[in-house]
């Protein structure tokens, strides 16, 4: 094809048809420009198609992450509610409430379980990948991009509520006899259930321990008379209540994010 055009140019010059030669040359340039523009358009179309496919893949991965996060969050809420439940039963003992459980063994279990804690981790691998690679701009939906930034840049699992010192845990476990703690820990420890890509952790609702009732009664009396334990337990209950309020707000935020991603994945 190139030889063909070259032959035409040479013929026009040889025949002295300069004006026609220039017209032909201009036409050839126009054809080349059109060819380049078409090639660029095809290339842009191909790049846009690749970007769109990649964006769709990220939508799916982000949806998996936030669904995973909801499982983690709900498990953390459930765990915190269990701790609060044990704490309420334990504080009734510390305050000599008429509603306190008369069983000293159950009192020890409640005192110990009120000191349990869980360190949650947010599932944010896809978002961090988008930020680290600079591909966050692949997300064309502005509402989604804003929601992702607001959610992940204020990581609920790293909030101040989860970083407060658990003085009750340290105080109680420094005073409750070690053999009793070991028995409760072995029979009433955390239960793990495989959920999606992680685990749901919860405290058993009922557990049977081998602790002598007379020994348990003496230990409960000793602990009950410790004002610092009562004070620390009240502080813990306030902290757990604040955590639950915060996590409930985050759960609503997560639900909105999940709905948005589900709708985008349907498009």
mmCIF file of C-alpha atoms in Angstrom:
data_model
loop_
_atom_site.group_PDB
_atom_site.id
_atom_site.type_symbol
_atom_site.label_atom_id
_atom_site.label_comp_id
_atom_site.label_asym_id
_atom_site.label_seq_id
_atom_site.Cartn_x
_atom_site.Cartn_y
_atom_site.Cartn_z
ATOM 1 C CA UNK A 1 0.000 0.000 0.000
ATOM 2 C CA UNK A 2 2.877 2.380 0.854
ATOM 3 C CA UNK A 3 4.608 1.551 -2.459
ATOM 4 C CA UNK A 4 1.348 2.276 -4.277
ATOM 5 C CA UNK A 5 1.061 5.786 -2.779
ATOM 6 C CA UNK A 6 4.745 6.445 -3.380
ATOM 7 C CA UNK A 7 4.303 5.482 -7.038
ATOM 8 C CA UNK A 8 1.399 7.929 -7.426
ATOM 9 C CA UNK A 9 3.453 10.783 -5.886
ATOM 10 C CA UNK A 10 6.399 10.099 -8.189
ATOM 11 C CA UNK A 11 4.122 10.007 -11.250
ATOM 12 C CA UNK A 12 2.531 13.336 -10.384
ATOM 13 C CA UNK A 13 5.904 14.992 -9.850
ATOM 14 C CA UNK A 14 7.324 13.481 -13.056
ATOM 15 C CA UNK A 15 4.396 14.808 -15.043
ATOM 16 C CA UNK A 16 4.841 18.272 -13.477
ATOM 17 C CA UNK A 17 1.357 18.232 -12.015
ATOM 18 C CA UNK A 18 2.440 20.073 -8.846
ATOM 19 C CA UNK A 19 -0.964 21.391 -7.813
ATOM 20 C CA UNK A 20 -2.505 17.943 -7.996
ATOM 21 C CA UNK A 21 0.485 16.570 -6.109
ATOM 22 C CA UNK A 22 -0.073 18.967 -3.206
ATOM 23 C CA UNK A 23 -3.784 18.157 -3.170
ATOM 24 C CA UNK A 24 -2.959 14.486 -3.133
ATOM 25 C CA UNK A 25 -0.381 14.980 -0.347
ATOM 26 C CA UNK A 26 -2.891 16.864 1.763
ATOM 27 C CA UNK A 27 -5.446 14.113 1.200
ATOM 28 C CA UNK A 28 -2.888 11.512 2.244
ATOM 29 C CA UNK A 29 -2.134 13.474 5.443
ATOM 30 C CA UNK A 30 -5.845 13.700 6.184
ATOM 31 C CA UNK A 31 -6.170 9.939 5.761
ATOM 32 C CA UNK A 32 -3.237 9.359 8.118
ATOM 33 C CA UNK A 33 -4.732 11.705 10.729
ATOM 34 C CA UNK A 34 -8.106 9.988 10.451
ATOM 35 C CA UNK A 35 -6.376 6.642 10.883
ATOM 36 C CA UNK A 36 -4.567 7.881 13.981
ATOM 37 C CA UNK A 37 -7.796 9.282 15.433
ATOM 38 C CA UNK A 38 -9.596 5.998 14.816
ATOM 39 C CA UNK A 39 -6.730 4.091 16.449
ATOM 40 C CA UNK A 40 -6.820 6.430 19.467
ATOM 41 C CA UNK A 41 -10.585 6.058 19.718
ATOM 42 C CA UNK A 42 -10.279 2.278 19.640
ATOM 43 C CA UNK A 43 -7.523 2.421 22.238
ATOM 44 C CA UNK A 44 -9.588 4.708 24.498
ATOM 45 C CA UNK A 45 -12.616 2.462 24.094
ATOM 46 C CA UNK A 46 -10.520 -0.557 25.015
ATOM 47 C CA UNK A 47 -9.019 1.199 28.060
ATOM 48 C CA UNK A 48 -12.483 2.318 29.199
ATOM 49 C CA UNK A 49 -13.762 -1.229 28.819
ATOM 50 C CA UNK A 50 -10.863 -2.575 30.897
ATOM 51 C CA UNK A 51 -11.396 0.141 33.554
ATOM 52 C CA UNK A 52 -15.125 -0.612 33.676
ATOM 53 C CA UNK A 53 -14.493 -4.323 34.111
ATOM 54 C CA UNK A 54 -11.948 -3.600 36.837
ATOM 55 C CA UNK A 55 -14.383 -1.231 38.541
ATOM 56 C CA UNK A 56 -17.040 -3.970 38.509
ATOM 57 C CA UNK A 57 -14.579 -6.431 40.051
ATOM 58 C CA UNK A 58 -13.777 -3.951 42.815
ATOM 59 C CA UNK A 59 -17.494 -3.456 43.465
ATOM 60 C CA UNK A 60 -17.859 -7.191 44.055
ATOM 61 C CA UNK A 61 -14.791 -7.335 46.300
ATOM 62 C CA UNK A 62 -15.897 -4.279 48.271
ATOM 63 C CA UNK A 63 -19.317 -5.852 48.738
ATOM 64 C CA UNK A 64 -17.681 -9.012 50.111
ATOM 65 C CA UNK A 65 -15.584 -6.906 52.489
ATOM 66 C CA UNK A 66 -18.491 -4.895 53.888
ATOM 67 C CA UNK A 67 -20.600 -8.030 54.272
ATOM 68 C CA UNK A 68 -17.691 -9.582 56.152
ATOM 69 C CA UNK A 69 -17.418 -6.425 58.234
ATOM 70 C CA UNK A 70 -21.094 -6.632 59.128
ATOM 71 C CA UNK A 71 -20.608 -10.181 60.406
ATOM 72 C CA UNK A 72 -17.622 -9.035 62.481
ATOM 73 C CA UNK A 73 -19.513 -6.022 63.776
ATOM 74 C CA UNK A 74 -22.617 -8.018 64.694
ATOM 75 C CA UNK A 75 -20.478 -10.615 66.475
ATOM 76 C CA UNK A 76 -18.761 -7.814 68.411
ATOM 77 C CA UNK A 77 -22.145 -6.327 69.353
ATOM 78 C CA UNK A 78 -23.360 -9.726 70.526
ATOM 79 C CA UNK A 79 -20.175 -10.280 72.534
ATOM 80 C CA UNK A 80 -20.418 -6.843 74.148
ATOM 81 C CA UNK A 81 -24.054 -7.513 75.070
ATOM 82 C CA UNK A 82 -22.997 -10.765 76.729
ATOM 83 C CA UNK A 83 -20.302 -8.986 78.730
ATOM 84 C CA UNK A 84 -22.824 -6.342 79.838
ATOM 85 C CA UNK A 85 -25.277 -9.069 80.850
ATOM 86 C CA UNK A 86 -22.652 -10.735 83.061
ATOM 87 C CA UNK A 87 -21.573 -7.341 84.407
ATOM 88 C CA UNK A 88 -25.131 -6.476 85.483
ATOM 89 C CA UNK A 89 -25.382 -9.757 87.377
ATOM 90 C CA UNK A 90 -21.968 -9.178 88.954
ATOM 91 C CA UNK A 91 -22.723 -5.591 90.026
ATOM 92 C CA UNK A 92 -25.882 -6.857 91.732
ATOM 93 C CA UNK A 93 -23.612 -9.032 93.887
ATOM 94 C CA UNK A 94 -21.183 -6.187 94.617
ATOM 95 C CA UNK A 95 -24.085 -3.940 95.662
ATOM 96 C CA UNK A 96 -25.845 -6.637 97.757
ATOM 97 C CA UNK A 97 -28.930 -6.236 95.612
ATOM 98 C CA UNK A 98 -31.928 -8.445 96.462
ATOM 99 C CA UNK A 99 -31.901 -9.419 92.782
ATOM 100 C CA UNK A 100 -28.424 -10.931 93.095
ATOM 101 C CA UNK A 101 -28.061 -14.627 92.293
ATOM 102 C CA UNK A 102 -27.696 -16.568 95.590
ATOM 103 C CA UNK A 103 -25.424 -19.156 93.953
ATOM 104 C CA UNK A 104 -21.789 -18.165 94.729
ATOM 105 C CA UNK A 105 -20.434 -20.296 91.876
ATOM 106 C CA UNK A 106 -22.619 -18.412 89.384
ATOM 107 C CA UNK A 107 -21.468 -15.171 91.004
ATOM 108 C CA UNK A 108 -17.843 -16.053 90.294
ATOM 109 C CA UNK A 109 -18.659 -16.957 86.686
ATOM 110 C CA UNK A 110 -20.457 -13.646 86.183
ATOM 111 C CA UNK A 111 -17.623 -11.668 87.775
ATOM 112 C CA UNK A 112 -15.075 -13.373 85.540
ATOM 113 C CA UNK A 113 -17.109 -13.203 82.310
ATOM 114 C CA UNK A 114 -17.701 -9.496 82.876
ATOM 115 C CA UNK A 115 -13.937 -9.056 82.476
ATOM 116 C CA UNK A 116 -13.826 -10.653 79.009
ATOM 117 C CA UNK A 117 -12.933 -8.579 75.994
ATOM 118 C CA UNK A 118 -12.700 -8.965 72.235
ATOM 119 C CA UNK A 119 -10.385 -7.236 69.770
ATOM 120 C CA UNK A 120 -12.264 -6.918 66.461
ATOM 121 C CA UNK A 121 -10.606 -6.342 63.098
ATOM 122 C CA UNK A 122 -12.253 -4.572 60.197
ATOM 123 C CA UNK A 123 -12.192 -6.272 56.760
ATOM 124 C CA UNK A 124 -10.726 -3.472 54.677
ATOM 125 C CA UNK A 125 -8.213 -5.146 52.341
ATOM 126 C CA UNK A 126 -9.879 -4.045 49.074
ATOM 127 C CA UNK A 127 -10.232 -0.418 50.170
ATOM 128 C CA UNK A 128 -6.590 -0.276 51.308
ATOM 129 C CA UNK A 129 -5.547 -1.776 47.978
ATOM 130 C CA UNK A 130 -7.497 0.923 46.113
ATOM 131 C CA UNK A 131 -5.840 3.664 48.158
ATOM 132 C CA UNK A 132 -2.304 2.222 48.007
ATOM 133 C CA UNK A 133 -2.465 1.640 44.233
ATOM 134 C CA UNK A 134 -4.110 4.993 43.509
ATOM 135 C CA UNK A 135 -7.010 3.190 41.837
ATOM 136 C CA UNK A 136 -9.650 4.712 44.109
ATOM 137 C CA UNK A 137 -10.457 6.951 41.112
ATOM 138 C CA UNK A 138 -11.723 3.862 39.305
ATOM 139 C CA UNK A 139 -14.802 4.229 41.497
ATOM 140 C CA UNK A 140 -16.957 6.469 39.327
ATOM 141 C CA UNK A 141 -19.923 6.627 41.668
ATOM 142 C CA UNK A 142 -19.312 9.682 43.864
ATOM 143 C CA UNK A 143 -21.783 8.573 46.555
ATOM 144 C CA UNK A 144 -20.005 5.246 46.920
ATOM 145 C CA UNK A 145 -16.551 6.828 46.980
ATOM 146 C CA UNK A 146 -17.630 9.263 49.706
ATOM 147 C CA UNK A 147 -19.292 6.506 51.742
ATOM 148 C CA UNK A 148 -16.207 4.290 51.522
ATOM 149 C CA UNK A 149 -13.880 7.073 52.650
ATOM 150 C CA UNK A 150 -16.165 8.062 55.539
ATOM 151 C CA UNK A 151 -16.484 4.470 56.682
ATOM 152 C CA UNK A 152 -12.915 3.208 56.346
ATOM 153 C CA UNK A 153 -11.020 6.343 57.308
ATOM 154 C CA UNK A 154 -12.799 6.313 60.689
ATOM 155 C CA UNK A 155 -12.202 2.634 61.516
ATOM 156 C CA UNK A 156 -14.732 1.629 64.174
ATOM 157 C CA UNK A 157 -12.525 -1.251 65.363
ATOM 158 C CA UNK A 158 -9.732 1.245 66.100
ATOM 159 C CA UNK A 159 -11.933 3.803 67.836
ATOM 160 C CA UNK A 160 -11.107 5.240 71.251
ATOM 161 C CA UNK A 161 -13.875 3.129 72.805
ATOM 162 C CA UNK A 162 -11.911 -0.040 72.065
ATOM 163 C CA UNK A 163 -8.645 1.409 73.360
ATOM 164 C CA UNK A 164 -9.790 2.379 76.859
ATOM 165 C CA UNK A 165 -7.998 0.515 79.620
ATOM 166 C CA UNK A 166 -9.993 -2.350 81.122
ATOM 167 C CA UNK A 167 -9.099 -1.753 84.765
ATOM 168 C CA UNK A 168 -11.710 -4.187 86.025
ATOM 169 C CA UNK A 169 -10.149 -7.056 84.062
ATOM 170 C CA UNK A 170 -6.703 -6.405 85.483
ATOM 171 C CA UNK A 171 -8.035 -5.770 88.994
ATOM 172 C CA UNK A 172 -10.274 -8.847 89.168
ATOM 173 C CA UNK A 173 -7.770 -11.237 87.648
ATOM 174 C CA UNK A 174 -5.156 -10.065 90.092
ATOM 175 C CA UNK A 175 -7.404 -10.934 93.040
ATOM 176 C CA UNK A 176 -9.520 -13.949 92.030
ATOM 177 C CA UNK A 177 -7.676 -17.207 92.935
ATOM 178 C CA UNK A 178 -5.830 -18.611 89.930
ATOM 179 C CA UNK A 179 -7.291 -22.136 90.203
ATOM 180 C CA UNK A 180 -10.819 -20.691 90.028
ATOM 181 C CA UNK A 181 -9.901 -18.556 87.022
ATOM 182 C CA UNK A 182 -8.381 -21.564 85.277
ATOM 183 C CA UNK A 183 -11.507 -23.627 85.859
ATOM 184 C CA UNK A 184 -13.841 -20.912 84.566
ATOM 185 C CA UNK A 185 -11.575 -20.191 81.596
ATOM 186 C CA UNK A 186 -11.471 -23.867 80.592
ATOM 187 C CA UNK A 187 -15.239 -24.396 80.853
ATOM 188 C CA UNK A 188 -16.594 -20.954 79.961
ATOM 189 C CA UNK A 189 -14.082 -19.615 77.459
ATOM 190 C CA UNK A 190 -14.746 -18.026 74.084
ATOM 191 C CA UNK A 191 -16.520 -20.148 71.493
ATOM 192 C CA UNK A 192 -15.424 -19.709 67.859
ATOM 193 C CA UNK A 193 -17.687 -20.367 64.867
ATOM 194 C CA UNK A 194 -16.414 -20.143 61.290
ATOM 195 C CA UNK A 195 -18.350 -17.436 59.443
ATOM 196 C CA UNK A 196 -17.490 -16.518 55.837
ATOM 197 C CA UNK A 197 -13.766 -15.623 55.877
ATOM 198 C CA UNK A 198 -13.510 -15.114 59.614
ATOM 199 C CA UNK A 199 -14.834 -16.288 62.949
ATOM 200 C CA UNK A 200 -17.727 -15.276 65.152
ATOM 201 C CA UNK A 201 -16.774 -15.260 68.820
ATOM 202 C CA UNK A 202 -19.252 -15.527 71.647
ATOM 203 C CA UNK A 203 -19.452 -16.494 75.290
ATOM 204 C CA UNK A 204 -21.350 -19.691 76.178
ATOM 205 C CA UNK A 205 -24.738 -19.035 77.720
ATOM 206 C CA UNK A 206 -24.353 -21.893 80.186
ATOM 207 C CA UNK A 207 -21.245 -23.600 81.497
ATOM 208 C CA UNK A 208 -20.657 -26.087 84.284
ATOM 209 C CA UNK A 209 -17.607 -25.615 86.455
ATOM 210 C CA UNK A 210 -16.170 -27.763 89.217
ATOM 211 C CA UNK A 211 -15.816 -25.269 92.066
ATOM 212 C CA UNK A 212 -16.590 -26.097 95.690
ATOM 213 C CA UNK A 213 -19.574 -24.039 96.858
ATOM 214 C CA UNK A 214 -18.054 -23.214 100.271
ATOM 215 C CA UNK A 215 -14.823 -22.048 98.618
ATOM 216 C CA UNK A 216 -16.804 -20.030 96.079
ATOM 217 C CA UNK A 217 -18.803 -18.365 98.855
ATOM 218 C CA UNK A 218 -15.645 -17.263 100.683
ATOM 219 C CA UNK A 219 -14.055 -15.882 97.495
ATOM 220 C CA UNK A 220 -17.246 -14.005 96.546
ATOM 221 C CA UNK A 221 -17.360 -12.374 100.000
ATOM 222 C CA UNK A 222 -13.744 -11.275 99.719
ATOM 223 C CA UNK A 223 -14.289 -9.809 96.256
ATOM 224 C CA UNK A 224 -17.609 -8.209 97.180
ATOM 225 C CA UNK A 225 -15.960 -6.131 99.883
ATOM 226 C CA UNK A 226 -13.417 -4.671 97.451
ATOM 227 C CA UNK A 227 -14.645 -1.177 96.578
ATOM 228 C CA UNK A 228 -12.107 -0.781 93.776
ATOM 229 C CA UNK A 229 -13.593 -3.766 91.935
ATOM 230 C CA UNK A 230 -17.086 -2.294 92.191
ATOM 231 C CA UNK A 231 -15.826 1.060 90.916
ATOM 232 C CA UNK A 232 -13.939 -0.515 87.998
ATOM 233 C CA UNK A 233 -16.934 -2.666 87.068
ATOM 234 C CA UNK A 234 -19.207 0.370 86.907
ATOM 235 C CA UNK A 235 -16.678 2.079 84.648
ATOM 236 C CA UNK A 236 -16.541 -0.985 82.411
ATOM 237 C CA UNK A 237 -20.336 -1.086 82.105
ATOM 238 C CA UNK A 238 -20.402 2.555 81.057
ATOM 239 C CA UNK A 239 -17.690 1.921 78.490
ATOM 240 C CA UNK A 240 -19.455 -1.129 77.054
ATOM 241 C CA UNK A 241 -22.730 0.778 76.786
ATOM 242 C CA UNK A 242 -20.977 3.571 74.889
ATOM 243 C CA UNK A 243 -19.354 0.997 72.589
ATOM 244 C CA UNK A 244 -22.733 -0.545 71.857
ATOM 245 C CA UNK A 245 -24.232 2.833 70.932
ATOM 246 C CA UNK A 246 -21.287 3.558 68.653
ATOM 247 C CA UNK A 247 -21.465 0.136 66.982
ATOM 248 C CA UNK A 248 -25.208 0.473 66.416
ATOM 249 C CA UNK A 249 -24.551 3.720 64.526
ATOM 250 C CA UNK A 250 -21.803 2.039 62.493
ATOM 251 C CA UNK A 251 -24.138 -0.843 61.689
ATOM 252 C CA UNK A 252 -26.610 1.584 60.102
ATOM 253 C CA UNK A 253 -23.756 3.072 58.087
ATOM 254 C CA UNK A 254 -22.712 -0.407 56.962
ATOM 255 C CA UNK A 255 -26.256 -1.322 55.931
ATOM 256 C CA UNK A 256 -26.413 1.774 53.702
ATOM 257 C CA UNK A 257 -23.042 0.901 52.166
ATOM 258 C CA UNK A 258 -24.120 -2.688 51.492
ATOM 259 C CA UNK A 259 -27.359 -1.538 49.827
ATOM 260 C CA UNK A 260 -25.451 0.904 47.628
ATOM 261 C CA UNK A 261 -22.953 -1.753 46.511
ATOM 262 C CA UNK A 262 -25.681 -4.336 45.911
ATOM 263 C CA UNK A 263 -27.539 -1.895 43.652
ATOM 264 C CA UNK A 264 -24.351 -1.037 41.740
ATOM 265 C CA UNK A 265 -23.589 -4.725 41.213
ATOM 266 C CA UNK A 266 -27.042 -5.192 39.686
ATOM 267 C CA UNK A 267 -26.419 -2.562 37.025
#
